[in-house]
Amino acid sequence: MRRRVRDAACVFRIHLARLRAEAGPFLLAALVFPVAMFWFASRVSGVRAGDPKSLGFLAGAVVFSISLTAISWLGYLLLENRFTGRLKLFATLPLAPSSYVFGILIFAVAQAAAGTATLLVVARAVGVRARLDAAGASLLGATVTLTMLCLCGVSVVIAARARSFAEGTLYTDALGAGLVILAPVFYPADALPRAVGAAAAWLPTSCAARAAETTLAGGHAVAPQLLALALMSAAALALGFRLMRWRED
Amino acid sequence: MTTAAITEETKAGDANGATAREGRGDLLDQVSASPRPRVSASSSPSPSSPPRAEEIAVRVVGLVKRYADGTEANRGIDLEVGRGEIVSILGANGAGKTTFLRQLTTELRPTAGRVEVFGVDADREPRRAKGMMGVAPQEAGLFESLTVREHFELFARLKGLAKREARAAAAEVMCGLDLVREARRRVGALSGGQRRRILVGLALLGRPPLLVLDEPTTGLDPDSRRAVWQVIRRAVAAGATAILSTHYMEEAERLSDRVAVIAGGRLAAIGTLEELFARLDKTYRVTWRDEFGAERSNLFGTFAEARAFVARESLSEFSIARVSLEDVYFALAGRRLTDAGGAAGGTNVTGAAGAAGETRKEGAR
């Protein structure tokens, strides 16, 4: 167990070191695009900083940040590891596949935490104040973590199943933005056609946005969303583990 | 102007210092200096004496790899490698060398057969088997933004070394592979040859008892190649066993205790250099260019036969040399080293020309 934790920490450090040279894409995914989306949504809807609706847009920006970071950016890294042969460096070591995946997940959660915290600071700077107490902050942390884990599971599945790098990046790019666009994050749920709205309500991004908005507004009643996110995370990660090919057949 | 060259192949020992393996070139000289026994080449592996059971590092039994589309990459390979041995694997592109090594390193599941690494079933206990191996894959990407030192230290940690040991192992490997000056440079800024050396270095970290190196010196300049040979020899002198694939005959000759030839997914031959040379019924090669500029060569049993051929054909530009491992390889594998498809150049050993020799056309250059 101790060895696995140490191995996962090494995998985390290897990927963290990448950020030194590749911080640009991470900042774009975690900060620049979500802030731009927040600003765009606020301007289009005429919502001012003090308006409670602005917290909804902030929740949307947090979810957008997680989605882009987990699927577009991290999915890209996983695809790169697989298709440039980097995965071989790990696969030829006496390393448990779970250590590799957990190392990646720690990296992902660290990115999500950094991205969310920065977004809250930026929001505060422009006058959007979240009403977070200690319990609310914990619930927001749980929401962010579970959302990240769930979307990372989706990334692992894509990275494992893609037949080529190009195909994989197409899926990660489409899903990274698509999961946020399909979820009623920046627009009211009733704006969607009924069937689409019913399906969208079950997207992890929808659950995450509802939970994030509630906690940012000072509420704590997010248990159903967290439970749904936990189940979806377990399912996505289990599928990802199952599909990931450590050894080829 | 008429020119002629009669050359004896000389295999100078490695100039970089003495190790247990340094006599390899000398051994070849001895083999070359005396007429080789003439035993007809056959299609079965040579009866090289296998290592004793307690001395076996790797045992491969009936290894088969059949892909879903029906392609058979390996068709039943049997091989035993003794502790402390260096075995080079020769074969054309697509012959099955990499597939074999990937099965050995547990990366690829065999369709049938068994691989044992120091008695451990590699298929059933892949992590335990991998724990005894250092692997340099033929194609593996490095992390562009990590420095050379970070690569070695972090991967040494992943091999189970403590922090201090990892640092020492990284320093040792960087020193051996002449990468000390690059220690703080990011891998993205390094040449292809330097990256290749890093891959070999990653395999050597932690002094694993078995090294599996897939074309470890491909793309390296002569100095770097010698540096890699040197670290492999040192590792083996310290007790490791090495299995490597290569396209370089010189590498196989200089490094190996035994050479294995894989052709068409089968082990066509395995043996010491003497044993392999003994399977070729020829001792001398005459090389010349035909009227189209294509290089051609004939193999002969004796020097007199070679000279007689030169006189009979009135060759003006030619060379006579002792047969090389490449000649043996062609005879055993039956085709060029560069392409298993055998399309380019049409180069099979044909045995068509003359009573005493076989003609090989190398293609116009």
Coordinates of C-alpha atoms in Angstrom, one line a residue:
Chain A
M1 CA 0.0 0.0 0.0
R2 CA 2.8 2.3 1.0
R3 CA 4.6 1.5 -2.2
R4 CA 1.5 2.3 -4.3
V5 CA 1.0 5.7 -2.6
R6 CA 4.7 6.5 -3.2
D7 CA 4.3 5.4 -6.9
A8 CA 1.2 7.5 -7.3
A9 CA 3.0 10.5 -5.8
C10 CA 5.9 10.0 -8.3
V11 CA 3.4 9.9 -11.2
F12 CA 1.8 13.1 -9.8
R13 CA 5.3 14.8 -9.6
I14 CA 6.1 13.8 -13.1
H15 CA 3.0 15.4 -14.4
L16 CA 3.2 18.4 -12.2
A17 CA 6.7 19.0 -13.6
R18 CA 5.1 19.2 -17.0
L19 CA 3.2 22.2 -15.9
R20 CA 6.4 24.3 -15.8
A21 CA 6.6 24.3 -19.5
E22 CA 3.0 23.7 -20.3
A23 CA 1.3 26.1 -17.9
G24 CA -0.3 28.0 -20.8
P25 CA -2.9 25.4 -21.9
F26 CA -3.7 24.8 -18.2
L27 CA -4.3 28.5 -17.5
L28 CA -6.4 28.8 -20.7
A29 CA -8.6 25.8 -19.7
A30 CA -8.8 26.4 -15.9
L31 CA -9.0 30.2 -15.9
V32 CA -9.1 32.2 -19.1
F33 CA -11.9 30.5 -20.9
P34 CA -14.2 30.1 -17.8
V35 CA -13.6 33.8 -16.8
A36 CA -14.4 34.8 -20.4
M37 CA -17.6 32.7 -20.3
F38 CA -18.6 34.2 -16.9
W39 CA -18.1 37.7 -18.3
F40 CA -19.9 36.9 -21.5
A41 CA -22.9 35.4 -19.8
S42 CA -23.1 38.3 -17.3
R43 CA -23.0 40.9 -20.1
V44 CA -25.5 39.1 -22.3
S45 CA -28.0 38.6 -19.6
G46 CA -27.4 42.1 -18.0
V47 CA -26.7 40.6 -14.6
R48 CA -24.7 42.9 -12.4
A49 CA -22.1 41.8 -9.8
G50 CA -24.4 42.0 -6.8
D51 CA -27.2 40.1 -8.4
P52 CA -27.8 36.5 -7.0
K53 CA -27.8 35.2 -10.6
S54 CA -24.2 36.1 -10.8
L55 CA -23.4 33.3 -8.4
G56 CA -25.1 30.9 -10.8
F57 CA -22.8 32.1 -13.6
L58 CA -19.8 31.8 -11.2
A59 CA -20.9 28.2 -10.5
G60 CA -21.1 27.7 -14.3
A61 CA -17.6 29.1 -14.7
V62 CA -16.3 26.7 -12.0
V63 CA -17.9 23.7 -13.7
F64 CA -16.7 24.9 -17.1
S65 CA -13.2 25.2 -15.7
I66 CA -13.3 21.6 -14.3
S67 CA -14.7 20.2 -17.5
L68 CA -12.1 21.8 -19.7
T69 CA -9.3 20.9 -17.3
A70 CA -10.5 17.3 -16.7
I71 CA -11.5 16.3 -20.2
S72 CA -9.9 18.7 -22.7
W73 CA -6.5 19.2 -21.0
L74 CA -6.1 16.1 -18.9
G75 CA -7.6 13.9 -21.6
Y76 CA -5.1 15.4 -24.0
L77 CA -2.2 14.5 -21.7
L78 CA -3.5 10.9 -21.3
L79 CA -3.8 10.6 -25.0
E80 CA -0.4 11.9 -25.4
N81 CA 1.0 9.5 -22.9
R82 CA -0.6 6.6 -24.8
F83 CA 0.1 7.6 -28.4
T84 CA 3.6 9.0 -28.0
G85 CA 4.7 5.9 -26.1
R86 CA 5.1 7.5 -22.7
L87 CA 2.8 5.0 -21.3
K88 CA 5.4 2.4 -22.1
L89 CA 7.8 4.0 -19.7
F90 CA 5.3 3.3 -16.9
A91 CA 4.0 0.0 -18.3
T92 CA 7.5 -1.6 -18.4
L93 CA 8.1 -0.7 -14.7
P94 CA 6.9 -2.8 -11.8
L95 CA 4.1 -0.3 -11.3
A96 CA 0.5 -1.1 -10.5
P97 CA -1.9 0.4 -13.1
S98 CA -3.9 1.9 -10.2
S99 CA -0.8 3.8 -9.0
Y100 CA -0.5 5.4 -12.5
V101 CA -4.2 6.3 -12.5
F102 CA -4.2 7.6 -9.0
G103 CA -1.2 9.7 -9.7
I104 CA -3.1 11.3 -12.6
L105 CA -6.2 11.8 -10.4
I106 CA -4.2 13.5 -7.7
F107 CA -2.8 15.8 -10.4
A108 CA -6.3 16.4 -11.7
V109 CA -7.8 17.2 -8.3
A110 CA -4.9 19.6 -7.5
Q111 CA -5.5 21.4 -10.8
A112 CA -9.3 21.6 -10.1
A113 CA -8.6 23.0 -6.6
A114 CA -6.1 25.6 -8.0
G115 CA -8.5 26.6 -10.8
T116 CA -11.6 26.9 -8.5
A117 CA -9.7 28.9 -5.9
T118 CA -8.4 31.3 -8.5
L119 CA -11.9 31.7 -10.0
L120 CA -13.3 32.6 -6.6
V121 CA -10.6 35.2 -6.1
V122 CA -11.2 36.6 -9.5
A123 CA -14.9 36.7 -8.9
R124 CA -14.4 38.5 -5.6
A125 CA -12.2 41.0 -7.3
V126 CA -15.0 41.9 -9.7
G127 CA -17.5 42.2 -6.9
V128 CA -19.1 38.7 -6.9
R129 CA -19.1 37.5 -3.4
A130 CA -19.7 33.9 -2.5
R131 CA -21.3 33.2 0.8
L132 CA -19.2 30.3 1.9
D133 CA -18.8 29.2 5.5
A134 CA -16.6 26.4 6.5
A135 CA -19.2 23.7 5.9
G136 CA -20.1 25.3 2.6
A137 CA -16.4 25.4 1.6
S138 CA -16.1 21.7 2.4
L139 CA -19.2 20.9 0.4
L140 CA -17.9 23.0 -2.5
G141 CA -14.6 21.1 -2.2
A142 CA -16.4 17.8 -2.3
T143 CA -18.4 18.9 -5.3
V144 CA -15.3 20.0 -7.2
T145 CA -13.4 16.8 -6.3
L146 CA -16.2 14.4 -7.3
T147 CA -16.9 16.3 -10.5
M148 CA -13.2 16.2 -11.4
L149 CA -13.0 12.4 -10.6
C150 CA -16.1 11.7 -12.7
L151 CA -14.9 13.7 -15.7
C152 CA -11.4 12.2 -15.3
G153 CA -13.0 8.8 -15.6
V154 CA -14.5 10.0 -18.9
S155 CA -11.0 11.1 -20.0
V156 CA -9.5 7.7 -19.1
V157 CA -12.2 6.0 -21.1
I158 CA -11.6 8.2 -24.1
A159 CA -7.8 7.8 -23.8
A160 CA -8.2 4.0 -23.5
R161 CA -10.6 3.6 -26.4
A162 CA -9.5 6.1 -29.0
R163 CA -8.0 4.5 -32.1
S164 CA -5.8 7.5 -32.8
F165 CA -4.6 10.6 -31.2
A166 CA -6.7 12.7 -33.6
E167 CA -9.8 10.8 -32.8
G168 CA -9.2 11.0 -29.1
T169 CA -8.6 14.8 -29.1
L170 CA -11.8 15.3 -31.1
Y171 CA -13.8 13.5 -28.4
T172 CA -12.1 15.3 -25.5
D173 CA -12.5 18.7 -27.2
A174 CA -16.2 18.1 -28.0
L175 CA -17.0 16.7 -24.6
G176 CA -15.0 19.2 -22.6
A177 CA -17.1 22.1 -23.9
G178 CA -20.2 20.0 -24.9
L179 CA -20.9 18.8 -21.4
V180 CA -21.1 22.4 -20.2
I181 CA -23.1 23.6 -23.1
L182 CA -25.7 20.8 -22.8
A183 CA -26.1 21.3 -19.1
P184 CA -28.3 24.3 -18.2
V185 CA -25.4 26.1 -16.6
F186 CA -25.5 29.5 -18.3
Y187 CA -29.2 29.5 -19.3
P188 CA -32.4 28.4 -17.6
A189 CA -33.2 24.7 -17.7
D190 CA -36.7 25.3 -19.2
A191 CA -35.0 26.9 -22.3
L192 CA -34.2 23.4 -23.4
P193 CA -36.6 21.0 -25.2
R194 CA -38.3 18.8 -22.6
A195 CA -36.5 15.6 -23.7
V196 CA -33.1 17.2 -23.9
G197 CA -33.7 19.0 -20.6
A198 CA -34.6 15.7 -18.9
A199 CA -31.4 14.1 -20.1
A200 CA -29.3 17.1 -19.4
A201 CA -30.5 17.1 -15.8
W202 CA -28.5 13.8 -15.3
L203 CA -25.3 15.1 -16.7
P204 CA -22.5 15.3 -14.1
T205 CA -22.0 18.9 -15.1
S206 CA -25.7 19.7 -14.3
C207 CA -25.4 18.1 -10.9
A208 CA -22.1 19.9 -10.3
A209 CA -23.5 23.3 -11.3
R210 CA -26.5 22.9 -9.0
A211 CA -24.4 21.8 -6.1
A212 CA -21.8 24.6 -6.7
E213 CA -24.5 27.3 -7.0
T214 CA -26.2 26.1 -3.8
T215 CA -23.0 26.2 -1.8
L216 CA -21.8 29.5 -3.3
A217 CA -25.1 31.0 -2.2
G218 CA -24.5 29.7 1.3
G219 CA -26.8 26.6 1.1
H220 CA -25.8 23.1 2.3
A221 CA -28.6 21.0 0.8
V222 CA -26.5 19.3 -1.8
A223 CA -26.5 15.7 -0.7
P224 CA -28.5 14.4 -3.7
Q225 CA -26.1 16.0 -6.1
L226 CA -23.1 14.8 -4.3
L227 CA -24.5 11.3 -4.1
A228 CA -25.2 11.4 -7.9
L229 CA -21.7 12.7 -8.6
A230 CA -20.2 10.0 -6.4
L231 CA -22.1 7.2 -8.2
M232 CA -21.2 8.7 -11.6
S233 CA -17.5 9.0 -10.5
A234 CA -17.4 5.4 -9.4
A235 CA -19.0 4.2 -12.6
A236 CA -16.8 6.3 -14.9
L237 CA -13.6 5.4 -13.0
A238 CA -14.5 1.7 -12.9
L239 CA -15.1 1.7 -16.6
G240 CA -11.9 3.6 -17.2
F241 CA -9.9 1.1 -15.1
R242 CA -11.5 -1.7 -17.0
L243 CA -10.8 -0.4 -20.4
M244 CA -7.3 0.9 -19.8
R245 CA -4.8 -1.4 -21.4
W246 CA -1.7 -1.8 -19.3
R247 CA -0.8 -4.9 -21.3
E248 CA -1.8 -5.5 -24.9
D249 CA -3.6 -8.5 -26.1
Chain B
M1 CA 42.7 2.5 -63.8
T2 CA 42.6 -0.9 -62.2
T3 CA 42.3 -1.2 -58.5
A4 CA 42.0 -4.2 -56.3
A5 CA 41.6 -4.6 -52.6
I6 CA 42.2 -7.8 -50.7
T7 CA 41.1 -7.2 -47.2
E8 CA 41.1 -9.2 -44.0
E9 CA 38.4 -8.1 -41.6
T10 CA 39.9 -6.9 -38.4
K11 CA 37.8 -6.5 -35.3
A12 CA 39.7 -4.2 -33.0
G13 CA 38.7 -4.4 -29.4
D14 CA 36.9 -1.5 -27.8
A15 CA 39.4 1.2 -27.1
N16 CA 37.5 2.5 -24.1
G17 CA 38.9 0.3 -21.5
A18 CA 39.1 -3.2 -20.3
T19 CA 36.1 -5.1 -19.0
A20 CA 35.2 -8.7 -18.8
R21 CA 33.7 -8.4 -22.3
E22 CA 36.6 -6.7 -24.0
G23 CA 37.9 -9.8 -25.6
R24 CA 34.9 -10.2 -27.9
G25 CA 36.7 -8.6 -30.8
D26 CA 39.8 -10.8 -30.2
L27 CA 37.7 -13.8 -30.1
L28 CA 36.3 -12.9 -33.5
D29 CA 39.8 -12.4 -34.8
Q30 CA 40.7 -15.8 -33.8
V31 CA 37.7 -17.2 -35.5
S32 CA 38.5 -15.2 -38.6
A33 CA 42.1 -16.1 -38.6
S34 CA 41.6 -19.8 -39.0
P35 CA 39.5 -21.5 -41.7
R36 CA 36.0 -22.0 -40.3
P37 CA 34.5 -25.4 -40.3
R38 CA 32.2 -26.0 -43.2
V39 CA 28.9 -27.3 -42.0
S40 CA 25.9 -26.8 -44.2
A41 CA 23.4 -24.2 -43.1
S42 CA 20.1 -25.7 -41.9
S43 CA 16.8 -24.1 -41.0
S44 CA 16.8 -25.3 -37.5
P45 CA 18.4 -23.5 -34.6
S46 CA 21.9 -24.5 -33.9
P47 CA 22.6 -27.1 -31.2
S48 CA 24.2 -24.5 -28.9
S49 CA 24.7 -26.0 -25.5
P50 CA 21.9 -24.6 -23.3
P51 CA 22.7 -23.2 -19.8
R52 CA 22.2 -25.3 -16.8
A53 CA 18.8 -25.1 -15.1
E54 CA 20.0 -23.2 -12.1
E55 CA 21.9 -20.8 -14.3
I56 CA 18.9 -19.8 -16.5
A57 CA 17.8 -16.2 -16.4
V58 CA 15.2 -16.4 -19.0
R59 CA 13.3 -19.4 -20.3
V60 CA 11.0 -19.0 -23.3
V61 CA 8.9 -22.0 -24.2
G62 CA 6.7 -22.3 -27.4
L63 CA 6.0 -18.5 -27.5
V64 CA 3.3 -17.7 -30.0
K65 CA 1.7 -14.3 -30.8
R66 CA -1.3 -14.4 -33.1
Y67 CA -3.3 -11.2 -33.5
A68 CA -7.0 -10.9 -34.0
D69 CA -6.6 -10.5 -37.7
G70 CA -4.8 -13.8 -37.9
T71 CA -1.3 -12.4 -38.3
E72 CA 1.2 -14.6 -36.6
A73 CA 4.1 -12.5 -35.3
N74 CA 5.8 -15.3 -33.4
R75 CA 5.3 -18.9 -34.3
G76 CA 6.7 -20.9 -31.4
I77 CA 9.9 -19.5 -30.1
D78 CA 12.0 -21.5 -27.6
L79 CA 15.0 -19.9 -26.0
E80 CA 17.0 -20.2 -22.8
V81 CA 19.3 -17.4 -21.7
G82 CA 21.9 -18.1 -19.0
R83 CA 22.7 -15.7 -16.2
G84 CA 25.4 -13.3 -17.2
E85 CA 24.9 -13.8 -20.9
I86 CA 24.5 -11.2 -23.6
V87 CA 22.2 -12.5 -26.3
S88 CA 21.7 -10.4 -29.4
I89 CA 18.7 -10.9 -31.6
L90 CA 19.0 -10.2 -35.2
G91 CA 16.2 -10.1 -37.7
A92 CA 14.7 -8.1 -40.5
N93 CA 12.1 -5.4 -39.8
G94 CA 8.9 -7.2 -39.1
A95 CA 10.6 -10.5 -38.4
G96 CA 9.2 -10.6 -34.9
K97 CA 12.0 -9.3 -32.7
T98 CA 10.1 -6.5 -31.1
T99 CA 7.0 -8.7 -30.6
F100 CA 9.3 -11.2 -28.9
L101 CA 10.8 -8.6 -26.6
R102 CA 7.5 -7.1 -25.8
Q103 CA 6.2 -10.5 -24.8
L104 CA 9.3 -11.0 -22.7
T105 CA 8.7 -7.7 -20.9
T106 CA 5.0 -8.6 -20.3
E107 CA 3.8 -5.7 -22.3
L108 CA 2.2 -8.0 -24.9
R109 CA 0.3 -11.1 -23.8
P110 CA 1.4 -14.2 -25.6
T111 CA -1.2 -16.2 -27.4
A112 CA 0.5 -19.4 -26.3
G113 CA 3.7 -20.4 -24.6
R114 CA 5.5 -19.3 -21.5
V115 CA 8.1 -16.8 -20.4
E116 CA 10.0 -17.3 -17.1
V117 CA 12.3 -14.6 -15.7
F118 CA 14.5 -16.0 -13.0
G119 CA 11.9 -18.7 -12.5
V120 CA 8.9 -16.3 -12.3
D121 CA 6.1 -16.8 -14.8
A122 CA 6.0 -13.4 -16.5
D123 CA 2.4 -13.8 -17.6
R124 CA 1.0 -14.7 -14.2
E125 CA 3.2 -12.4 -12.2
P126 CA 4.1 -9.5 -14.5
R127 CA 4.9 -7.0 -11.8
R128 CA 7.3 -9.4 -10.0
A129 CA 8.9 -10.3 -13.4
K130 CA 9.2 -6.6 -14.3
G131 CA 10.7 -5.9 -11.0
M132 CA 13.7 -7.9 -12.1
M133 CA 14.0 -6.2 -15.5
G134 CA 15.3 -3.0 -17.0
V135 CA 13.6 -2.3 -20.2
A136 CA 14.5 0.1 -23.0
P137 CA 11.6 0.0 -25.5
Q138 CA 12.2 0.6 -29.2
E139 CA 9.8 3.5 -29.2
A140 CA 8.9 5.3 -26.0
G141 CA 8.3 9.0 -25.5
L142 CA 10.1 10.9 -22.8
F143 CA 8.6 13.9 -21.0
E144 CA 9.8 17.0 -22.9
S145 CA 9.5 19.4 -20.0
L146 CA 11.4 17.2 -17.4
T147 CA 15.1 17.5 -17.1
V148 CA 17.4 14.6 -17.6
R149 CA 18.1 14.3 -13.9
E150 CA 14.4 14.5 -13.1
H151 CA 13.7 11.6 -15.5
F152 CA 16.3 9.4 -13.9
E153 CA 15.5 10.3 -10.3
L154 CA 11.7 10.0 -10.6
F155 CA 11.9 6.8 -12.6
A156 CA 14.4 5.3 -10.1
R157 CA 11.8 6.1 -7.4
L158 CA 9.2 4.3 -9.5
K159 CA 11.6 1.3 -9.6
G160 CA 11.4 1.2 -5.8
L161 CA 14.6 3.0 -4.9
A162 CA 14.7 5.2 -1.9
K163 CA 15.3 8.9 -2.5
R164 CA 19.1 8.8 -1.8
E165 CA 19.5 5.6 -3.8
A166 CA 17.6 7.1 -6.6
R167 CA 19.9 10.1 -6.7
A168 CA 23.0 7.9 -6.7
A169 CA 21.6 5.7 -9.4
A170 CA 20.8 8.7 -11.5
A171 CA 24.3 10.1 -11.1
E172 CA 25.8 6.7 -11.9
V173 CA 23.8 6.2 -15.1
M174 CA 24.3 9.8 -16.3
C175 CA 28.0 9.4 -15.8
G176 CA 28.1 6.1 -17.7
L177 CA 26.2 7.4 -20.6
D178 CA 28.0 10.7 -20.8
L179 CA 24.9 12.7 -19.9
V180 CA 26.3 14.6 -16.9
R181 CA 26.5 17.9 -18.8
E182 CA 22.9 17.5 -19.9
A183 CA 21.6 16.7 -16.4
R184 CA 19.8 20.0 -16.0
R185 CA 18.6 20.3 -19.5
R186 CA 15.0 19.6 -20.4
V187 CA 14.6 16.6 -22.6
G188 CA 12.8 18.6 -25.2
A189 CA 16.0 20.4 -26.0
L190 CA 18.1 17.2 -26.5
S191 CA 19.0 15.4 -29.7
G192 CA 17.5 12.1 -30.8
G193 CA 20.7 10.3 -29.8
Q194 CA 20.7 11.8 -26.3
R195 CA 17.1 10.8 -25.8
R196 CA 17.9 7.3 -26.9
R197 CA 20.7 7.2 -24.3
I198 CA 18.2 8.3 -21.7
L199 CA 16.0 5.4 -22.5
V200 CA 18.9 3.0 -22.1
G201 CA 19.8 4.8 -18.9
L202 CA 16.2 4.3 -17.5
A203 CA 16.6 0.6 -18.1
L204 CA 19.9 0.5 -16.2
L205 CA 18.5 2.3 -13.1
G206 CA 18.6 0.2 -10.0
R207 CA 21.0 -2.4 -11.6
P208 CA 18.2 -4.9 -12.6
P209 CA 19.4 -8.4 -13.0
L210 CA 17.9 -8.6 -16.6
L211 CA 18.2 -6.0 -19.3
V212 CA 15.9 -6.1 -22.2
L213 CA 17.0 -3.5 -24.8
D214 CA 15.1 -3.1 -28.1
E215 CA 17.6 -1.6 -30.6
P216 CA 19.4 0.3 -27.9
T217 CA 21.9 2.0 -30.2
T218 CA 19.7 2.8 -33.2
G219 CA 20.3 6.4 -34.3
L220 CA 23.4 6.9 -32.1
D221 CA 26.7 8.2 -33.3
P222 CA 29.8 5.9 -33.0
D223 CA 30.9 7.5 -29.7
S224 CA 27.5 7.2 -28.1
R225 CA 27.2 3.6 -29.4
R226 CA 30.4 2.7 -27.7
A227 CA 29.3 4.4 -24.5
V228 CA 26.1 2.3 -24.6
W229 CA 28.1 -0.9 -25.2
Q230 CA 30.4 0.0 -22.3
V231 CA 27.5 0.4 -19.9
I232 CA 25.9 -2.8 -21.0
R233 CA 29.2 -4.6 -20.6
R234 CA 29.7 -3.1 -17.1
A235 CA 26.2 -4.1 -16.1
V236 CA 26.8 -7.7 -17.3
A237 CA 30.2 -7.8 -15.6
A238 CA 28.4 -6.8 -12.4
G239 CA 26.1 -9.8 -12.8
A240 CA 23.3 -8.8 -15.1
T241 CA 22.0 -10.7 -18.1
A242 CA 21.2 -8.8 -21.3
I243 CA 18.9 -9.5 -24.2
L244 CA 19.0 -7.0 -27.0
S245 CA 17.8 -6.7 -30.5
T246 CA 19.9 -4.9 -33.1
H247 CA 20.3 -4.2 -36.8
Y248 CA 24.0 -3.7 -36.4
M249 CA 26.1 -6.8 -37.1
E250 CA 29.1 -5.1 -35.5
E251 CA 27.1 -4.6 -32.3
A252 CA 26.0 -8.3 -32.2
E253 CA 29.6 -9.4 -32.9
R254 CA 31.2 -7.2 -30.3
L255 CA 28.7 -7.5 -27.5
S256 CA 27.2 -10.9 -27.6
D257 CA 27.9 -14.3 -26.1
R258 CA 25.3 -15.7 -28.4
V259 CA 23.4 -14.4 -31.4
A260 CA 19.9 -15.4 -32.2
V261 CA 18.4 -14.9 -35.6
I262 CA 14.6 -14.5 -35.8
A263 CA 13.0 -14.9 -39.3
G264 CA 9.3 -15.1 -40.0
G265 CA 8.4 -15.3 -36.4
R266 CA 10.7 -18.3 -35.7
L267 CA 14.1 -18.7 -34.2
A268 CA 16.1 -19.5 -37.3
A269 CA 19.3 -20.0 -35.4
I270 CA 21.0 -19.4 -32.1
G271 CA 24.6 -19.9 -31.1
T272 CA 28.0 -18.4 -30.4
L273 CA 29.7 -16.6 -33.3
E274 CA 31.8 -19.7 -33.9
E275 CA 28.8 -21.9 -34.1
L276 CA 27.0 -19.5 -36.5
F277 CA 30.0 -19.1 -38.7
A278 CA 30.4 -22.9 -38.7
R279 CA 26.9 -23.2 -40.3
L280 CA 28.0 -21.2 -43.4
D281 CA 29.8 -23.4 -45.9
K282 CA 31.9 -20.5 -47.1
T283 CA 34.9 -18.6 -45.9
Y284 CA 35.6 -15.8 -48.3
R285 CA 33.5 -13.2 -50.0
V286 CA 34.4 -11.4 -53.3
T287 CA 32.6 -8.1 -53.8
W288 CA 32.5 -6.1 -57.0
R289 CA 30.3 -3.8 -59.0
D290 CA 28.7 -4.9 -62.1
E291 CA 28.3 -2.8 -65.3
F292 CA 25.2 -1.0 -63.8
G293 CA 27.0 0.0 -60.6
A294 CA 25.2 -2.5 -58.5
E295 CA 27.3 -4.2 -55.8
R296 CA 27.5 -7.9 -56.2
S297 CA 29.2 -10.5 -54.1
N298 CA 30.0 -14.2 -54.2
L299 CA 31.0 -16.5 -51.4
F300 CA 33.7 -19.1 -51.7
G301 CA 35.0 -21.9 -49.7
T302 CA 38.7 -21.1 -50.1
F303 CA 40.8 -18.1 -50.9
A304 CA 42.1 -19.8 -54.0
E305 CA 38.6 -20.3 -55.2
A306 CA 37.9 -16.6 -54.7
R307 CA 41.1 -15.6 -56.6
A308 CA 40.2 -18.0 -59.4
F309 CA 36.8 -16.5 -59.7
V310 CA 38.3 -13.0 -59.9
A311 CA 40.6 -14.1 -62.7
R312 CA 37.9 -16.0 -64.5
E313 CA 35.6 -13.0 -64.5
S314 CA 38.4 -10.5 -65.2
L315 CA 37.2 -8.3 -62.4
S316 CA 39.0 -5.0 -62.3
E317 CA 37.6 -3.6 -59.1
F318 CA 36.9 -6.0 -56.3
S319 CA 37.6 -7.0 -52.8
I320 CA 38.1 -10.3 -51.1
A321 CA 37.3 -10.5 -47.5
R322 CA 36.4 -13.2 -44.9
V323 CA 32.7 -13.8 -44.6
S324 CA 31.1 -11.7 -42.0
L325 CA 28.2 -12.2 -39.6
E326 CA 26.1 -10.4 -42.1
D327 CA 26.8 -13.2 -44.6
V328 CA 25.9 -15.7 -42.0
Y329 CA 22.7 -13.8 -41.3
F330 CA 21.7 -13.7 -45.0
A331 CA 22.3 -17.4 -45.2
L332 CA 20.2 -18.1 -42.1
A333 CA 17.5 -15.6 -42.5
G334 CA 17.4 -15.8 -46.2
R335 CA 16.8 -12.1 -46.9
R336 CA 17.9 -8.6 -46.3
L337 CA 18.2 -7.3 -42.8
T338 CA 16.3 -4.1 -43.6
D339 CA 13.0 -5.4 -44.7
A340 CA 11.1 -8.5 -43.9
G341 CA 9.0 -7.8 -47.0
G342 CA 12.1 -8.4 -49.0
A343 CA 10.9 -6.1 -51.8
A344 CA 13.7 -3.7 -52.1
G345 CA 16.8 -4.7 -53.9
G346 CA 16.1 -8.3 -54.5
T347 CA 18.9 -9.7 -52.4
N348 CA 18.4 -13.3 -51.4
V349 CA 21.4 -15.5 -51.2
T350 CA 20.8 -17.5 -54.3
G351 CA 23.7 -19.8 -54.8
A352 CA 23.2 -19.3 -58.5
A353 CA 26.6 -18.3 -59.7
G354 CA 29.4 -20.6 -60.2
A355 CA 30.3 -23.9 -58.7
A356 CA 32.2 -22.5 -55.7
G357 CA 30.2 -19.4 -54.9
E358 CA 26.9 -17.8 -54.3
T359 CA 26.0 -14.4 -55.8
R360 CA 24.3 -11.7 -53.8
K361 CA 23.2 -8.5 -55.6
E362 CA 23.2 -5.6 -53.1
G363 CA 21.4 -3.2 -55.5
A364 CA 22.7 0.0 -57.1
R365 CA 24.0 2.6 -54.7

